[in-house]
């Protein structure tokens, strides 16, 4: 499935305290997805769930400081959820996939290797 780039952030922009100038230039993008997929570090996904639920699977071998952004792009996660597949790591110390079911929710996940865990921040 092809991804649509909405717009790259300008170097130095911030999203809730995350300085995007620290990200490689090729990873400062929001991508619109309409179907389930496995993501990689540094990608921000705008999920369109108007037609169906979506699963975003986190990277299989994350490294310390890896980040993934996930947003309910059209405010329909309350009807068609976004499942965050943990891919064998934990999310907030819980060994279960996470389900986003709140309209317009956005999260930033950061991998912390000392905890072997994805941590959540609101964005």
PDB file of N, CA and C in Angstrom, residues 60-112:
ATOM      1  N   UNK A  60      10.114  -4.816  15.191  1.00  0.00           N
ATOM      2  CA  UNK A  60      10.439  -6.091  15.849  1.00  0.00           C
ATOM      3  C   UNK A  60      11.671  -6.000  16.733  1.00  0.00           C
ATOM      4  N   UNK A  61      12.665  -5.231  16.337  1.00  0.00           N
ATOM      5  CA  UNK A  61      13.909  -5.119  17.099  1.00  0.00           C
ATOM      6  C   UNK A  61      14.212  -3.650  17.380  1.00  0.00           C
ATOM      7  N   UNK A  62      13.439  -3.021  18.265  1.00  0.00           N
ATOM      8  CA  UNK A  62      13.652  -1.594  18.516  1.00  0.00           C
ATOM      9  C   UNK A  62      14.961  -1.332  19.253  1.00  0.00           C
ATOM     10  N   UNK A  63      15.466  -0.123  19.074  1.00  0.00           N
ATOM     11  CA  UNK A  63      16.674   0.333  19.756  1.00  0.00           C
ATOM     12  C   UNK A  63      16.316   1.467  20.703  1.00  0.00           C
ATOM     13  N   UNK A  64      17.175   1.698  21.664  1.00  0.00           N
ATOM     14  CA  UNK A  64      16.953   2.754  22.639  1.00  0.00           C
ATOM     15  C   UNK A  64      16.703   4.087  21.950  1.00  0.00           C
ATOM     16  N   UNK A  65      15.602   4.743  22.318  1.00  0.00           N
ATOM     17  CA  UNK A  65      15.275   6.037  21.761  1.00  0.00           C
ATOM     18  C   UNK A  65      14.446   6.005  20.499  1.00  0.00           C
ATOM     19  N   UNK A  66      14.137   4.810  19.967  1.00  0.00           N
ATOM     20  CA  UNK A  66      13.268   4.741  18.791  1.00  0.00           C
ATOM     21  C   UNK A  66      11.916   5.349  19.120  1.00  0.00           C
ATOM     22  N   UNK A  67      11.317   6.039  18.143  1.00  0.00           N
ATOM     23  CA  UNK A  67      10.011   6.653  18.361  1.00  0.00           C
ATOM     24  C   UNK A  67       9.061   6.302  17.220  1.00  0.00           C
ATOM     25  N   UNK A  68       7.769   6.239  17.549  1.00  0.00           N
ATOM     26  CA  UNK A  68       6.705   6.036  16.568  1.00  0.00           C
ATOM     27  C   UNK A  68       5.531   6.912  16.996  1.00  0.00           C
ATOM     28  N   UNK A  69       4.978   7.678  16.069  1.00  0.00           N
ATOM     29  CA  UNK A  69       3.803   8.494  16.340  1.00  0.00           C
ATOM     30  C   UNK A  69       2.585   7.887  15.678  1.00  0.00           C
ATOM     31  N   UNK A  70       1.468   7.861  16.381  1.00  0.00           N
ATOM     32  CA  UNK A  70       0.226   7.297  15.844  1.00  0.00           C
ATOM     33  C   UNK A  70      -0.903   8.272  16.170  1.00  0.00           C
ATOM     34  N   UNK A  71      -1.703   8.605  15.148  1.00  0.00           N
ATOM     35  CA  UNK A  71      -2.800   9.550  15.342  1.00  0.00           C
ATOM     36  C   UNK A  71      -4.053   9.059  14.635  1.00  0.00           C
ATOM     37  N   UNK A  72      -5.207   9.294  15.264  1.00  0.00           N
ATOM     38  CA  UNK A  72      -6.496   9.022  14.646  1.00  0.00           C
ATOM     39  C   UNK A  72      -6.815  10.201  13.739  1.00  0.00           C
ATOM     40  N   UNK A  73      -6.446  10.084  12.488  1.00  0.00           N
ATOM     41  CA  UNK A  73      -6.492  11.201  11.555  1.00  0.00           C
ATOM     42  C   UNK A  73      -7.853  11.832  11.321  1.00  0.00           C
ATOM     43  N   UNK A  74      -8.908  11.036  11.279  1.00  0.00           N
ATOM     44  CA  UNK A  74     -10.231  11.584  10.970  1.00  0.00           C
ATOM     45  C   UNK A  74     -11.215  11.453  12.116  1.00  0.00           C
ATOM     46  N   UNK A  75     -10.707  11.116  13.296  1.00  0.00           N
ATOM     47  CA  UNK A  75     -11.576  11.062  14.472  1.00  0.00           C
ATOM     48  C   UNK A  75     -12.596   9.943  14.453  1.00  0.00           C
ATOM     49  N   UNK A  76     -12.193   8.776  13.957  1.00  0.00           N
ATOM     50  CA  UNK A  76     -13.129   7.651  13.868  1.00  0.00           C
ATOM     51  C   UNK A  76     -12.684   6.417  14.647  1.00  0.00           C
ATOM     52  N   UNK A  77     -11.663   6.554  15.490  1.00  0.00           N
ATOM     53  CA  UNK A  77     -11.165   5.401  16.251  1.00  0.00           C
ATOM     54  C   UNK A  77     -12.189   4.871  17.247  1.00  0.00           C
ATOM     55  N   UNK A  78     -13.150   5.694  17.631  1.00  0.00           N
ATOM     56  CA  UNK A  78     -14.206   5.232  18.523  1.00  0.00           C
ATOM     57  C   UNK A  78     -15.100   4.198  17.865  1.00  0.00           C
ATOM     58  N   UNK A  79     -15.186   4.245  16.537  1.00  0.00           N
ATOM     59  CA  UNK A  79     -15.988   3.283  15.769  1.00  0.00           C
ATOM     60  C   UNK A  79     -15.112   2.156  15.236  1.00  0.00           C
ATOM     61  N   UNK A  80     -14.028   2.507  14.567  1.00  0.00           N
ATOM     62  CA  UNK A  80     -13.068   1.544  14.017  1.00  0.00           C
ATOM     63  C   UNK A  80     -11.728   1.782  14.706  1.00  0.00           C
ATOM     64  N   UNK A  81     -11.366   0.912  15.603  1.00  0.00           N
ATOM     65  CA  UNK A  81     -10.208   1.115  16.477  1.00  0.00           C
ATOM     66  C   UNK A  81      -8.866   1.020  15.753  1.00  0.00           C
ATOM     67  N   UNK A  82      -7.854   1.514  16.443  1.00  0.00           N
ATOM     68  CA  UNK A  82      -6.456   1.367  16.015  1.00  0.00           C
ATOM     69  C   UNK A  82      -5.786   0.474  17.052  1.00  0.00           C
ATOM     70  N   UNK A  83      -5.353  -0.699  16.643  1.00  0.00           N
ATOM     71  CA  UNK A  83      -4.627  -1.594  17.536  1.00  0.00           C
ATOM     72  C   UNK A  83      -3.143  -1.373  17.333  1.00  0.00           C
ATOM     73  N   UNK A  84      -2.413  -1.216  18.429  1.00  0.00           N
ATOM     74  CA  UNK A  84      -0.959  -1.082  18.372  1.00  0.00           C
ATOM     75  C   UNK A  84      -0.378  -2.429  18.756  1.00  0.00           C
ATOM     76  N   UNK A  85       0.144  -3.147  17.767  1.00  0.00           N
ATOM     77  CA  UNK A  85       0.734  -4.470  17.995  1.00  0.00           C
ATOM     78  C   UNK A  85       2.115  -4.321  18.601  1.00  0.00           C
ATOM     79  N   UNK A  86       2.339  -4.918  19.735  1.00  0.00           N
ATOM     80  CA  UNK A  86       3.569  -4.696  20.496  1.00  0.00           C
ATOM     81  C   UNK A  86       4.772  -5.434  19.928  1.00  0.00           C
ATOM     82  N   UNK A  87       4.567  -6.440  19.109  1.00  0.00           N
ATOM     83  CA  UNK A  87       5.653  -7.162  18.428  1.00  0.00           C
ATOM     84  C   UNK A  87       6.707  -7.683  19.416  1.00  0.00           C
ATOM     85  N   UNK A  88       6.262  -8.307  20.480  1.00  0.00           N
ATOM     86  CA  UNK A  88       7.047  -8.987  21.525  1.00  0.00           C
ATOM     87  C   UNK A  88       7.626  -8.074  22.609  1.00  0.00           C
ATOM     88  N   UNK A  89       7.652  -6.761  22.406  1.00  0.00           N
ATOM     89  CA  UNK A  89       8.050  -5.850  23.481  1.00  0.00           C
ATOM     90  C   UNK A  89       6.809  -5.539  24.316  1.00  0.00           C
ATOM     91  N   UNK A  90       7.009  -4.928  25.473  1.00  0.00           N
ATOM     92  CA  UNK A  90       5.854  -4.495  26.255  1.00  0.00           C
ATOM     93  C   UNK A  90       5.560  -3.023  25.950  1.00  0.00           C
ATOM     94  N   UNK A  91       4.338  -2.615  26.250  1.00  0.00           N
ATOM     95  CA  UNK A  91       3.937  -1.212  26.149  1.00  0.00           C
ATOM     96  C   UNK A  91       3.517  -0.789  27.546  1.00  0.00           C
ATOM     97  N   UNK A  92       4.256   0.141  28.133  1.00  0.00           N
ATOM     98  CA  UNK A  92       3.990   0.594  29.505  1.00  0.00           C
ATOM     99  C   UNK A  92       3.992  -0.594  30.480  1.00  0.00           C
ATOM    100  N   UNK A  93       4.944  -1.502  30.303  1.00  0.00           N
ATOM    101  CA  UNK A  93       5.132  -2.692  31.147  1.00  0.00           C
ATOM    102  C   UNK A  93       3.997  -3.696  31.056  1.00  0.00           C
ATOM    103  N   UNK A  94       3.169  -3.620  30.021  1.00  0.00           N
ATOM    104  CA  UNK A  94       2.064  -4.557  29.840  1.00  0.00           C
ATOM    105  C   UNK A  94       2.335  -5.396  28.590  1.00  0.00           C
ATOM    106  N   UNK A  95       2.262  -6.697  28.730  1.00  0.00           N
ATOM    107  CA  UNK A  95       2.529  -7.617  27.621  1.00  0.00           C
ATOM    108  C   UNK A  95       1.253  -7.898  26.833  1.00  0.00           C
ATOM    109  N   UNK A  96       0.614  -6.836  26.368  1.00  0.00           N
ATOM    110  CA  UNK A  96      -0.597  -6.936  25.551  1.00  0.00           C
ATOM    111  C   UNK A  96      -0.553  -5.844  24.495  1.00  0.00           C
ATOM    112  N   UNK A  97      -1.225  -6.103  23.359  1.00  0.00           N
ATOM    113  CA  UNK A  97      -1.378  -5.055  22.371  1.00  0.00           C
ATOM    114  C   UNK A  97      -2.236  -3.942  22.968  1.00  0.00           C
ATOM    115  N   UNK A  98      -2.066  -2.738  22.474  1.00  0.00           N
ATOM    116  CA  UNK A  98      -2.833  -1.594  22.956  1.00  0.00           C
ATOM    117  C   UNK A  98      -3.904  -1.253  21.923  1.00  0.00           C
ATOM    118  N   UNK A  99      -5.066  -0.852  22.377  1.00  0.00           N
ATOM    119  CA  UNK A  99      -6.145  -0.456  21.473  1.00  0.00           C
ATOM    120  C   UNK A  99      -6.481   1.014  21.702  1.00  0.00           C
ATOM    121  N   UNK A 100      -6.446   1.779  20.623  1.00  0.00           N
ATOM    122  CA  UNK A 100      -6.847   3.186  20.671  1.00  0.00           C
ATOM    123  C   UNK A 100      -8.294   3.237  20.200  1.00  0.00           C
ATOM    124  N   UNK A 101      -9.191   3.640  21.090  1.00  0.00           N
ATOM    125  CA  UNK A 101     -10.616   3.672  20.763  1.00  0.00           C
ATOM    126  C   UNK A 101     -11.248   5.017  21.095  1.00  0.00           C
ATOM    127  N   UNK A 102     -10.426   6.043  21.215  1.00  0.00           N
ATOM    128  CA  UNK A 102     -10.903   7.396  21.495  1.00  0.00           C
ATOM    129  C   UNK A 102     -10.730   8.243  20.239  1.00  0.00           C
ATOM    130  N   UNK A 103     -11.792   8.847  19.786  1.00  0.00           N
ATOM    131  CA  UNK A 103     -11.716   9.710  18.606  1.00  0.00           C
ATOM    132  C   UNK A 103     -10.672  10.795  18.793  1.00  0.00           C
ATOM    133  N   UNK A 104      -9.899  11.036  17.740  1.00  0.00           N
ATOM    134  CA  UNK A 104      -8.890  12.100  17.672  1.00  0.00           C
ATOM    135  C   UNK A 104      -7.680  11.899  18.584  1.00  0.00           C
ATOM    136  N   UNK A 105      -7.499  10.718  19.136  1.00  0.00           N
ATOM    137  CA  UNK A 105      -6.351  10.456  20.003  1.00  0.00           C
ATOM    138  C   UNK A 105      -5.059  10.441  19.183  1.00  0.00           C
ATOM    139  N   UNK A 106      -3.984  10.901  19.802  1.00  0.00           N
ATOM    140  CA  UNK A 106      -2.650  10.859  19.210  1.00  0.00           C
ATOM    141  C   UNK A 106      -1.662  10.478  20.294  1.00  0.00           C
ATOM    142  N   UNK A 107      -0.723   9.601  19.965  1.00  0.00           N
ATOM    143  CA  UNK A 107       0.292   9.189  20.936  1.00  0.00           C
ATOM    144  C   UNK A 107       1.669   9.168  20.292  1.00  0.00           C
ATOM    145  N   UNK A 108       2.661   9.316  21.125  1.00  0.00           N
ATOM    146  CA  UNK A 108       4.049   9.139  20.720  1.00  0.00           C
ATOM    147  C   UNK A 108       4.589   8.013  21.581  1.00  0.00           C
ATOM    148  N   UNK A 109       5.143   6.981  20.949  1.00  0.00           N
ATOM    149  CA  UNK A 109       5.746   5.871  21.675  1.00  0.00           C
ATOM    150  C   UNK A 109       7.258   5.991  21.557  1.00  0.00           C
ATOM    151  N   UNK A 110       7.953   5.877  22.681  1.00  0.00           N
ATOM    152  CA  UNK A 110       9.409   5.931  22.712  1.00  0.00           C
ATOM    153  C   UNK A 110       9.920   4.654  23.346  1.00  0.00           C
ATOM    154  N   UNK A 111      10.893   4.003  22.694  1.00  0.00           N
ATOM    155  CA  UNK A 111      11.433   2.749  23.227  1.00  0.00           C
ATOM    156  C   UNK A 111      12.569   3.044  24.204  1.00  0.00           C
ATOM    157  N   UNK A 112      12.482   2.444  25.378  1.00  0.00           N
ATOM    158  CA  UNK A 112      13.497   2.612  26.423  1.00  0.00           C
ATOM    159  C   UNK A 112      14.127   1.240  26.657  1.00  0.00           C
TER     160      UNK A 112
END
